[in-house]
PDB file of C-alpha atoms in Angstrom:
ATOM      1  CA  MET A   1     -29.197  13.212 -11.181  1.00 72.00           C
ATOM      2  CA  SER A   2     -27.637  13.772  -7.818  1.00 84.00           C
ATOM      3  CA  LYS A   3     -27.183  10.912  -5.369  1.00 90.00           C
ATOM      4  CA  ILE A   4     -27.301  10.901  -1.570  1.00 92.00           C
ATOM      5  CA  VAL A   5     -25.099   8.570   0.496  1.00 93.00           C
ATOM      6  CA  ASP A   6     -26.005   8.309   4.159  1.00 93.00           C
ATOM      7  CA  ALA A   7     -22.830   6.953   5.751  1.00 92.00           C
ATOM      8  CA  ARG A   8     -23.601   7.953   9.335  1.00 91.00           C
ATOM      9  CA  GLY A   9     -22.461   5.373  11.846  1.00 88.00           C
ATOM     10  CA  LEU A  10     -20.252   3.525   9.343  1.00 83.00           C
ATOM     11  CA  ALA A  11     -16.586   2.836  10.067  1.00 79.00           C
ATOM     12  CA  CYS A  12     -13.619   3.516   7.815  1.00 72.00           C
ATOM     13  CA  PRO A  13     -13.316   2.626   4.924  1.00 75.00           C
ATOM     14  CA  GLN A  14     -17.072   2.130   4.281  1.00 81.00           C
ATOM     15  CA  PRO A  15     -17.937   5.830   3.686  1.00 86.00           C
ATOM     16  CA  VAL A  16     -15.112   6.104   1.132  1.00 84.00           C
ATOM     17  CA  ILE A  17     -16.196   2.945  -0.694  1.00 82.00           C
ATOM     18  CA  LEU A  18     -19.835   4.056  -0.825  1.00 87.00           C
ATOM     19  CA  THR A  19     -18.787   7.493  -2.085  1.00 89.00           C
ATOM     20  CA  GLY A  20     -16.649   5.931  -4.815  1.00 85.00           C
ATOM     21  CA  LYS A  21     -19.563   3.747  -5.931  1.00 85.00           C
ATOM     22  CA  ALA A  22     -21.975   6.713  -5.993  1.00 90.00           C
ATOM     23  CA  LEU A  23     -19.530   8.822  -8.025  1.00 89.00           C
ATOM     24  CA  LYS A  24     -19.415   6.092 -10.656  1.00 86.00           C
ATOM     25  CA  GLU A  25     -23.175   6.461 -11.063  1.00 87.00           C
ATOM     26  CA  SER A  26     -23.593  10.208 -10.709  1.00 89.00           C
ATOM     27  CA  ASP A  27     -21.553  13.405 -11.210  1.00 89.00           C
ATOM     28  CA  THR A  28     -23.120  15.035  -8.161  1.00 92.00           C
ATOM     29  CA  VAL A  29     -23.125  13.247  -4.816  1.00 93.00           C
ATOM     30  CA  MET A  30     -23.979  14.335  -1.280  1.00 94.00           C
ATOM     31  CA  VAL A  31     -22.430  12.217   1.484  1.00 94.00           C
ATOM     32  CA  ILE A  32     -23.645  12.462   5.085  1.00 94.00           C
ATOM     33  CA  VAL A  33     -21.228  11.378   7.820  1.00 93.00           C
ATOM     34  CA  ASP A  34     -21.201  11.906  11.573  1.00 92.00           C
ATOM     35  CA  ASP A  35     -17.504  12.069  12.355  1.00 88.00           C
ATOM     36  CA  GLU A  36     -14.420  14.146  11.504  1.00 85.00           C
ATOM     37  CA  THR A  37     -12.364  11.196  10.197  1.00 83.00           C
ATOM     38  CA  PRO A  38     -14.744  10.025   7.438  1.00 85.00           C
ATOM     39  CA  LYS A  39     -15.463  13.708   6.633  1.00 89.00           C
ATOM     40  CA  ASP A  40     -11.737  14.316   6.045  1.00 85.00           C
ATOM     41  CA  ASN A  41     -11.199  11.021   4.185  1.00 82.00           C
ATOM     42  CA  VAL A  42     -14.147  11.432   1.834  1.00 87.00           C
ATOM     43  CA  SER A  43     -13.312  15.114   1.177  1.00 87.00           C
ATOM     44  CA  ARG A  44      -9.658  14.454   0.515  1.00 81.00           C
ATOM     45  CA  ILE A  45     -10.222  11.534  -1.840  1.00 80.00           C
ATOM     46  CA  ALA A  46     -12.877  13.418  -3.827  1.00 85.00           C
ATOM     47  CA  THR A  47     -10.590  16.472  -4.071  1.00 82.00           C
ATOM     48  CA  ARG A  48      -7.704  14.295  -5.211  1.00 76.00           C
ATOM     49  CA  LYS A  49      -9.904  12.721  -7.863  1.00 78.00           C
ATOM     50  CA  GLY A  50     -10.574  16.222  -9.188  1.00 82.00           C
ATOM     51  CA  TYR A  51     -14.038  16.925  -7.791  1.00 88.00           C
ATOM     52  CA  ASN A  52     -15.273  20.172  -6.213  1.00 91.00           C
ATOM     53  CA  VAL A  53     -15.956  19.540  -2.529  1.00 91.00           C
ATOM     54  CA  LYS A  54     -17.999  21.643  -0.101  1.00 92.00           C
ATOM     55  CA  VAL A  55     -18.726  20.613   3.501  1.00 92.00           C
ATOM     56  CA  GLU A  56     -21.645  21.846   5.620  1.00 92.00           C
ATOM     57  CA  GLU A  57     -22.086  21.021   9.281  1.00 91.00           C
ATOM     58  CA  LYS A  58     -25.604  20.590  10.606  1.00 90.00           C
ATOM     59  CA  ASP A  59     -26.558  19.231  14.054  1.00 90.00           C
ATOM     60  CA  GLY A  60     -23.250  17.395  14.465  1.00 90.00           C
ATOM     61  CA  ASP A  61     -23.480  15.741  11.028  1.00 93.00           C
ATOM     62  CA  PHE A  62     -21.365  16.672   8.028  1.00 93.00           C
ATOM     63  CA  TYR A  63     -22.958  17.106   4.611  1.00 95.00           C
ATOM     64  CA  ILE A  64     -20.284  16.721   1.940  1.00 94.00           C
ATOM     65  CA  HIS A  65     -21.312  18.066  -1.457  1.00 94.00           C
ATOM     66  CA  ILE A  66     -19.209  16.546  -4.233  1.00 94.00           C
ATOM     67  CA  GLN A  67     -19.506  17.797  -7.767  1.00 92.00           C
ATOM     68  CA  LYS A  68     -17.613  16.987 -10.938  1.00 88.00           C
ATOM     69  CA  LYS A  69     -15.417  19.825 -12.220  1.00 82.00           C
ATOM     70  CA  ASN A  70     -15.314  20.739 -15.909  1.00 68.00           C
ATOM     71  CA  THR A  71     -13.088  18.603 -18.111  1.00 50.00           C
ATOM     72  CA  VAL A  72     -10.277  21.194 -18.380  1.00 50.00           C
ATOM     73  CA  SER A  73      -9.387  21.103 -14.693  1.00 46.00           C
ATOM     74  CA  GLU A  74      -9.588  17.315 -14.700  1.00 46.00           C
ATOM     75  CA  GLU A  75      -6.864  17.171 -17.315  1.00 47.00           C
ATOM     76  CA  VAL A  76      -4.667  19.329 -15.096  1.00 49.00           C
ATOM     77  CA  VAL A  77      -5.159  16.915 -12.198  1.00 52.00           C
ATOM     78  CA  ALA A  78      -4.378  13.929 -14.409  1.00 52.00           C
ATOM     79  CA  SER A  79      -1.202  15.353 -15.977  1.00 52.00           C
ATOM     80  CA  PRO A  80       1.723  12.979 -15.456  1.00 56.00           C
ATOM     81  CA  ILE A  81       4.674  13.867 -13.255  1.00 56.00           C
ATOM     82  CA  PRO A  82       7.660  14.640 -15.490  1.00 55.00           C
ATOM     83  CA  ALA A  83      10.423  12.055 -15.158  1.00 51.00           C
ATOM     84  CA  PRO A  84      13.670  13.371 -13.633  1.00 52.00           C
ATOM     85  CA  GLU A  85      16.756  13.409 -15.824  1.00 75.00           C
ATOM     86  CA  GLY A  86      19.099  10.522 -15.129  1.00 86.00           C
ATOM     87  CA  ASP A  87      18.324   7.281 -13.365  1.00 92.00           C
ATOM     88  CA  LEU A  88      16.073   6.958 -10.394  1.00 96.00           C
ATOM     89  CA  VAL A  89      17.879   4.954  -7.731  1.00 97.00           C
ATOM     90  CA  VAL A  90      16.438   3.594  -4.485  1.00 98.00           C
ATOM     91  CA  LEU A  91      18.916   3.043  -1.653  1.00 98.00           C
ATOM     92  CA  ILE A  92      17.886   0.627   1.069  1.00 98.00           C
ATOM     93  CA  SER A  93      20.306   0.598   3.976  1.00 97.00           C
ATOM     94  CA  SER A  94      18.314  -1.403   6.524  1.00 97.00           C
ATOM     95  CA  ASN A  95      15.938  -4.363   6.590  1.00 97.00           C
ATOM     96  CA  THR A  96      13.393  -2.149   8.352  1.00 97.00           C
ATOM     97  CA  VAL A  97      11.924   1.250   7.465  1.00 97.00           C
ATOM     98  CA  GLY A  98      12.382   4.134   9.865  1.00 95.00           C
ATOM     99  CA  ARG A  99      13.313   4.171  13.534  1.00 94.00           C
ATOM    100  CA  GLY A 100      11.341   3.518  16.685  1.00 95.00           C
ATOM    101  CA  SER A 101      10.039  -0.010  16.340  1.00 95.00           C
ATOM    102  CA  ASP A 102      11.676  -2.818  14.385  1.00 94.00           C
ATOM    103  CA  GLU A 103       8.432  -4.784  14.322  1.00 93.00           C
ATOM    104  CA  LEU A 104       6.644  -1.853  12.703  1.00 94.00           C
ATOM    105  CA  GLY A 105       9.692  -1.127  10.512  1.00 96.00           C
ATOM    106  CA  GLU A 106       9.480  -4.629   9.088  1.00 95.00           C
ATOM    107  CA  ILE A 107       5.757  -4.252   8.381  1.00 95.00           C
ATOM    108  CA  LEU A 108       6.457  -0.966   6.595  1.00 95.00           C
ATOM    109  CA  MET A 109       9.231  -2.536   4.520  1.00 97.00           C
ATOM    110  CA  ARG A 110       6.885  -5.318   3.386  1.00 96.00           C
ATOM    111  CA  ALA A 111       4.144  -2.805   2.580  1.00 95.00           C
ATOM    112  CA  PHE A 112       6.496  -0.554   0.586  1.00 96.00           C
ATOM    113  CA  MET A 113       8.141  -3.406  -1.318  1.00 96.00           C
ATOM    114  CA  HIS A 114       4.725  -4.693  -2.363  1.00 94.00           C
ATOM    115  CA  THR A 115       3.677  -1.213  -3.463  1.00 94.00           C
ATOM    116  CA  PHE A 116       6.739  -0.580  -5.677  1.00 94.00           C
ATOM    117  CA  MET A 117       5.081  -2.854  -8.233  1.00 90.00           C
ATOM    118  CA  GLU A 118       1.901  -0.787  -8.184  1.00 89.00           C
ATOM    119  CA  VAL A 119       3.189   2.778  -8.494  1.00 91.00           C
ATOM    120  CA  GLU A 120       5.091   4.821 -11.069  1.00 91.00           C
ATOM    121  CA  PRO A 121       7.769   5.753 -11.854  1.00 93.00           C
ATOM    122  CA  LYS A 122       9.749   2.565 -11.356  1.00 94.00           C
ATOM    123  CA  PRO A 123      13.375   3.018 -10.276  1.00 96.00           C
ATOM    124  CA  GLN A 124      16.112   1.875 -12.662  1.00 96.00           C
ATOM    125  CA  THR A 125      18.191   0.505  -9.798  1.00 97.00           C
ATOM    126  CA  MET A 126      17.663  -0.585  -6.205  1.00 98.00           C
ATOM    127  CA  ILE A 127      20.717  -0.834  -3.972  1.00 98.00           C
ATOM    128  CA  PHE A 128      20.785  -2.899  -0.790  1.00 98.00           C
ATOM    129  CA  ILE A 129      23.463  -2.199   1.820  1.00 97.00           C
ATOM    130  CA  ASN A 130      24.102  -3.043   5.489  1.00 97.00           C
ATOM    131  CA  SER A 131      21.160  -5.075   6.924  1.00 97.00           C
ATOM    132  CA  GLY A 132      19.218  -4.175   3.766  1.00 98.00           C
ATOM    133  CA  VAL A 133      20.945  -7.186   2.149  1.00 97.00           C
ATOM    134  CA  LYS A 134      18.804  -9.453   4.333  1.00 98.00           C
ATOM    135  CA  LEU A 135      15.918  -8.549   2.016  1.00 98.00           C
ATOM    136  CA  ALA A 136      17.610 -10.172  -0.976  1.00 97.00           C
ATOM    137  CA  ILE A 137      18.302 -13.620   0.501  1.00 97.00           C
ATOM    138  CA  GLU A 138      16.458 -16.955   0.290  1.00 96.00           C
ATOM    139  CA  ASP A 139      14.187 -16.595   3.312  1.00 93.00           C
ATOM    140  CA  SER A 140      13.618 -12.848   2.843  1.00 96.00           C
ATOM    141  CA  ILE A 141      10.248 -11.465   3.918  1.00 93.00           C
ATOM    142  CA  VAL A 142       9.998  -9.578   0.606  1.00 96.00           C
ATOM    143  CA  LEU A 143      11.664 -12.007  -1.809  1.00 96.00           C
ATOM    144  CA  GLU A 144       8.508 -12.430  -3.914  1.00 94.00           C
ATOM    145  CA  ASP A 145       8.285  -8.650  -4.428  1.00 96.00           C
ATOM    146  CA  LEU A 146      11.971  -8.230  -5.259  1.00 97.00           C
ATOM    147  CA  GLN A 147      11.779 -11.061  -7.784  1.00 96.00           C
ATOM    148  CA  ALA A 148       8.809  -9.334  -9.426  1.00 95.00           C
ATOM    149  CA  LEU A 149      10.759  -6.062  -9.552  1.00 95.00           C
ATOM    150  CA  ALA A 150      13.793  -7.809 -11.029  1.00 95.00           C
ATOM    151  CA  GLY A 151      11.419  -9.239 -13.653  1.00 93.00           C
ATOM    152  CA  GLU A 152      10.517  -5.653 -14.613  1.00 91.00           C
ATOM    153  CA  GLU A 153      14.138  -5.029 -15.634  1.00 90.00           C
ATOM    154  CA  ILE A 154      14.960  -3.191 -12.416  1.00 95.00           C
ATOM    155  CA  GLN A 155      18.612  -3.668 -11.543  1.00 96.00           C
ATOM    156  CA  ILE A 156      19.122  -4.956  -8.018  1.00 97.00           C
ATOM    157  CA  LEU A 157      22.555  -4.435  -6.510  1.00 97.00           C
ATOM    158  CA  VAL A 158      23.375  -6.246  -3.283  1.00 97.00           C
ATOM    159  CA  CYS A 159      26.434  -5.156  -1.283  1.00 95.00           C
ATOM    160  CA  GLY A 160      28.964  -8.008  -1.221  1.00 94.00           C
ATOM    161  CA  THR A 161      30.814  -6.736   1.848  1.00 93.00           C
ATOM    162  CA  CYS A 162      27.538  -6.631   3.747  1.00 95.00           C
ATOM    163  CA  LEU A 163      26.553 -10.167   2.677  1.00 95.00           C
ATOM    164  CA  ASP A 164      29.946 -11.346   3.800  1.00 93.00           C
ATOM    165  CA  TYR A 165      29.641  -9.573   7.156  1.00 94.00           C
ATOM    166  CA  PHE A 166      26.259 -11.217   7.866  1.00 95.00           C
ATOM    167  CA  LYS A 167      27.588 -14.572   6.473  1.00 95.00           C
ATOM    168  CA  LEU A 168      24.825 -14.615   3.860  1.00 96.00           C
ATOM    169  CA  LYS A 169      26.929 -14.733   0.698  1.00 92.00           C
ATOM    170  CA  ASP A 170      25.664 -18.160  -0.390  1.00 94.00           C
ATOM    171  CA  LYS A 171      22.052 -17.239   0.403  1.00 96.00           C
ATOM    172  CA  VAL A 172      21.507 -14.469  -2.194  1.00 96.00           C
ATOM    173  CA  ALA A 173      18.283 -15.175  -4.076  1.00 97.00           C
ATOM    174  CA  VAL A 174      17.754 -12.072  -6.209  1.00 97.00           C
ATOM    175  CA  GLY A 175      19.863  -9.410  -7.930  1.00 96.00           C
ATOM    176  CA  GLU A 176      23.619  -9.240  -8.378  1.00 95.00           C
ATOM    177  CA  VAL A 177      26.308  -9.122  -5.727  1.00 95.00           C
ATOM    178  CA  SER A 178      28.014  -5.782  -6.135  1.00 93.00           C
ATOM    179  CA  ASN A 179      30.910  -3.761  -4.756  1.00 93.00           C
ATOM    180  CA  ALA A 180      31.732  -0.262  -3.522  1.00 92.00           C
ATOM    181  CA  TYR A 181      32.782   0.927  -7.019  1.00 93.00           C
ATOM    182  CA  THR A 182      29.592   0.007  -8.826  1.00 92.00           C
ATOM    183  CA  ILE A 183      27.377   1.072  -5.937  1.00 95.00           C
ATOM    184  CA  LEU A 184      29.063   4.467  -5.558  1.00 95.00           C
ATOM    185  CA  GLU A 185      29.138   5.118  -9.317  1.00 94.00           C
ATOM    186  CA  THR A 186      25.446   4.281  -9.565  1.00 95.00           C
ATOM    187  CA  LEU A 187      24.650   6.686  -6.726  1.00 96.00           C
ATOM    188  CA  LEU A 188      26.864   9.479  -8.105  1.00 95.00           C
ATOM    189  CA  GLN A 189      25.462   9.200 -11.634  1.00 94.00           C
ATOM    190  CA  ALA A 190      21.843   9.004 -10.515  1.00 95.00           C
ATOM    191  CA  GLY A 191      19.345  11.719 -11.395  1.00 94.00           C
ATOM    192  CA  LYS A 192      17.643  11.152  -8.091  1.00 96.00           C
ATOM    193  CA  VAL A 193      18.304   8.916  -5.100  1.00 97.00           C
ATOM    194  CA  VAL A 194      15.484   7.915  -2.791  1.00 97.00           C
ATOM    195  CA  ARG A 195      16.372   6.453   0.612  1.00 95.00           C
ATOM    196  CA  LEU A 196      13.913   4.188   2.319  1.00 89.00           C
TER     197      LEU A 196
ATOM    198  CA  MET B   1     -18.746 -11.369 -13.634  1.00 60.00           C
ATOM    199  CA  GLN B   2     -15.393 -13.116 -13.325  1.00 73.00           C
ATOM    200  CA  LYS B   3     -14.468 -14.329  -9.876  1.00 78.00           C
ATOM    201  CA  PRO B   4     -11.750 -12.175  -8.296  1.00 83.00           C
ATOM    202  CA  THR B   5      -8.340 -13.797  -7.771  1.00 90.00           C
ATOM    203  CA  TYR B   6      -7.653 -12.055  -4.487  1.00 94.00           C
ATOM    204  CA  GLY B   7      -9.512 -10.542  -1.618  1.00 95.00           C
ATOM    205  CA  VAL B   8      -8.363  -8.395   1.271  1.00 95.00           C
ATOM    206  CA  VAL B   9      -9.305  -8.452   4.917  1.00 95.00           C
ATOM    207  CA  LEU B  10      -9.122  -5.153   6.799  1.00 93.00           C
ATOM    208  CA  PHE B  11      -8.684  -4.559  10.510  1.00 92.00           C
ATOM    209  CA  HIS B  12      -9.271  -1.717  12.937  1.00 89.00           C
ATOM    210  CA  SER B  13      -5.609  -1.468  13.938  1.00 88.00           C
ATOM    211  CA  THR B  14      -2.097  -2.348  12.809  1.00 88.00           C
ATOM    212  CA  GLN B  15      -1.646  -4.492  15.927  1.00 89.00           C
ATOM    213  CA  THR B  16      -4.733  -6.539  15.033  1.00 92.00           C
ATOM    214  CA  ALA B  17      -3.451  -7.027  11.483  1.00 93.00           C
ATOM    215  CA  ILE B  18      -0.129  -8.321  12.838  1.00 93.00           C
ATOM    216  CA  LYS B  19      -1.942 -10.691  15.204  1.00 94.00           C
ATOM    217  CA  ALA B  20      -4.224 -11.933  12.415  1.00 96.00           C
ATOM    218  CA  GLU B  21      -1.246 -12.558  10.155  1.00 96.00           C
ATOM    219  CA  LYS B  22       0.382 -14.751  12.812  1.00 95.00           C
ATOM    220  CA  ILE B  23      -2.834 -16.742  13.328  1.00 96.00           C
ATOM    221  CA  LEU B  24      -3.447 -17.307   9.601  1.00 97.00           C
ATOM    222  CA  LYS B  25       0.176 -18.207   8.886  1.00 95.00           C
ATOM    223  CA  GLY B  26       0.035 -20.637  11.791  1.00 95.00           C
ATOM    224  CA  ALA B  27      -3.054 -22.199  10.201  1.00 94.00           C
ATOM    225  CA  GLY B  28      -1.106 -22.651   6.964  1.00 95.00           C
ATOM    226  CA  ILE B  29      -3.218 -20.208   4.933  1.00 95.00           C
ATOM    227  CA  GLN B  30      -1.455 -18.315   2.124  1.00 94.00           C
ATOM    228  CA  ILE B  31      -1.661 -14.585   2.804  1.00 95.00           C
ATOM    229  CA  LYS B  32       0.331 -11.469   2.055  1.00 95.00           C
ATOM    230  CA  LEU B  33       0.527  -8.338   4.156  1.00 94.00           C
ATOM    231  CA  ILE B  34      -0.033  -5.323   1.895  1.00 94.00           C
ATOM    232  CA  PRO B  35      -1.086  -1.665   2.302  1.00 90.00           C
ATOM    233  CA  VAL B  36      -4.858  -1.138   2.155  1.00 91.00           C
ATOM    234  CA  PRO B  37      -5.646  -0.556  -1.542  1.00 88.00           C
ATOM    235  CA  ARG B  38      -6.198   3.075  -2.464  1.00 83.00           C
ATOM    236  CA  GLN B  39      -9.752   2.531  -3.686  1.00 82.00           C
ATOM    237  CA  LEU B  40     -10.730   1.227  -0.256  1.00 84.00           C
ATOM    238  CA  SER B  41      -9.112   3.898   1.894  1.00 74.00           C
ATOM    239  CA  SER B  42      -6.059   6.064   2.226  1.00 58.00           C
ATOM    240  CA  ASP B  43      -5.760   5.931   5.992  1.00 62.00           C
ATOM    241  CA  CYS B  44      -6.448   2.489   7.360  1.00 61.00           C
ATOM    242  CA  GLY B  45      -2.899   1.215   7.005  1.00 86.00           C
ATOM    243  CA  ILE B  46      -2.182  -2.410   6.293  1.00 91.00           C
ATOM    244  CA  CYS B  47      -4.375  -5.381   5.451  1.00 94.00           C
ATOM    245  CA  LEU B  48      -3.975  -9.032   4.462  1.00 96.00           C
ATOM    246  CA  ARG B  49      -4.420 -10.197   0.895  1.00 96.00           C
ATOM    247  CA  PHE B  50      -5.610 -13.755   0.351  1.00 96.00           C
ATOM    248  CA  GLU B  51      -6.637 -16.056  -2.439  1.00 95.00           C
ATOM    249  CA  PHE B  52     -10.334 -15.486  -2.900  1.00 94.00           C
ATOM    250  CA  ASP B  53     -11.236 -19.167  -2.513  1.00 93.00           C
ATOM    251  CA  ASP B  54      -9.977 -18.990   1.080  1.00 95.00           C
ATOM    252  CA  ALA B  55     -12.338 -16.157   2.081  1.00 93.00           C
ATOM    253  CA  GLN B  56     -14.661 -18.245   4.244  1.00 94.00           C
ATOM    254  CA  MET B  57     -11.868 -20.162   5.917  1.00 94.00           C
ATOM    255  CA  ILE B  58     -10.099 -16.894   6.766  1.00 95.00           C
ATOM    256  CA  GLU B  59     -13.187 -15.327   8.271  1.00 94.00           C
ATOM    257  CA  SER B  60     -14.039 -18.372  10.355  1.00 95.00           C
ATOM    258  CA  THR B  61     -10.429 -18.825  11.530  1.00 96.00           C
ATOM    259  CA  LEU B  62     -10.182 -15.211  12.663  1.00 96.00           C
ATOM    260  CA  VAL B  63     -13.620 -15.155  14.259  1.00 95.00           C
ATOM    261  CA  SER B  64     -12.852 -18.348  16.194  1.00 96.00           C
ATOM    262  CA  LYS B  65      -9.734 -16.658  17.623  1.00 95.00           C
ATOM    263  CA  GLY B  66     -11.691 -13.547  18.561  1.00 95.00           C
ATOM    264  CA  VAL B  67     -10.000 -11.262  16.022  1.00 95.00           C
ATOM    265  CA  GLN B  68     -12.189  -8.312  15.009  1.00 93.00           C
ATOM    266  CA  ILE B  69     -12.458  -7.848  11.245  1.00 94.00           C
ATOM    267  CA  ALA B  70     -13.201  -4.393   9.816  1.00 91.00           C
ATOM    268  CA  GLY B  71     -14.197  -5.725   6.424  1.00 90.00           C
ATOM    269  CA  VAL B  72     -13.524  -8.256   3.665  1.00 92.00           C
ATOM    270  CA  TYR B  73     -13.407  -7.070   0.052  1.00 92.00           C
ATOM    271  CA  PRO B  74     -12.679  -8.602  -3.331  1.00 92.00           C
ATOM    272  CA  LEU B  75      -9.659  -7.102  -5.108  1.00 86.00           C
TER     273      LEU B  75
END
């Protein structure tokens, strides 16, 4: 049985939530929205979940036809990403993410650190240098997340020189204080280094 | 159905989420700023996670300060 979701006039993320609910109940769903943003969001999420998606425009409304693909193509979508050879190392060289706004950069850092626990693959090591060391101290904005990551056997290396520079050496609350040798060896031996 | 441990409150903008965080922290309510969970949306940015028992207090605190809420969902 096909289901119809009329999401006209609803703000993000309502159309996506309603679509997700309908797809749990039926393999074929038609979603009606009246704006480009929900049209794109609903289409993209359904495509990512492995559904066939077709959009029709009629009188300013978008009719999104979502249909389950056969099982073979679903398996292709669900195939796991092969792990790279060697360790996965994350290098964090600032207490904020990106450039432009430090306020936003701090928000992004908190969002990313929370999300590390929820996505795969997990890194083997996370290295904190320069102002990045401020994330590993007692009153860090992401201490709870780093402690959870350390609990998952992820090695956390905190640059000793940097702690010393910021006079935070006695404030370290997670991970181990490390030096240029260990940090550089870890980076050089890594299979992949991701910089945040 | 088991009661959810956490809920999330969503906003229409990042700036509003930042403002709401300040207000709720000031009111001594335990919250955590996290990305909007994937099942809710992929584009609406950040939201605040709270302990589900605090749901009503959070809504009333934000409403009393004139903060617009885009939605409150159990996690």
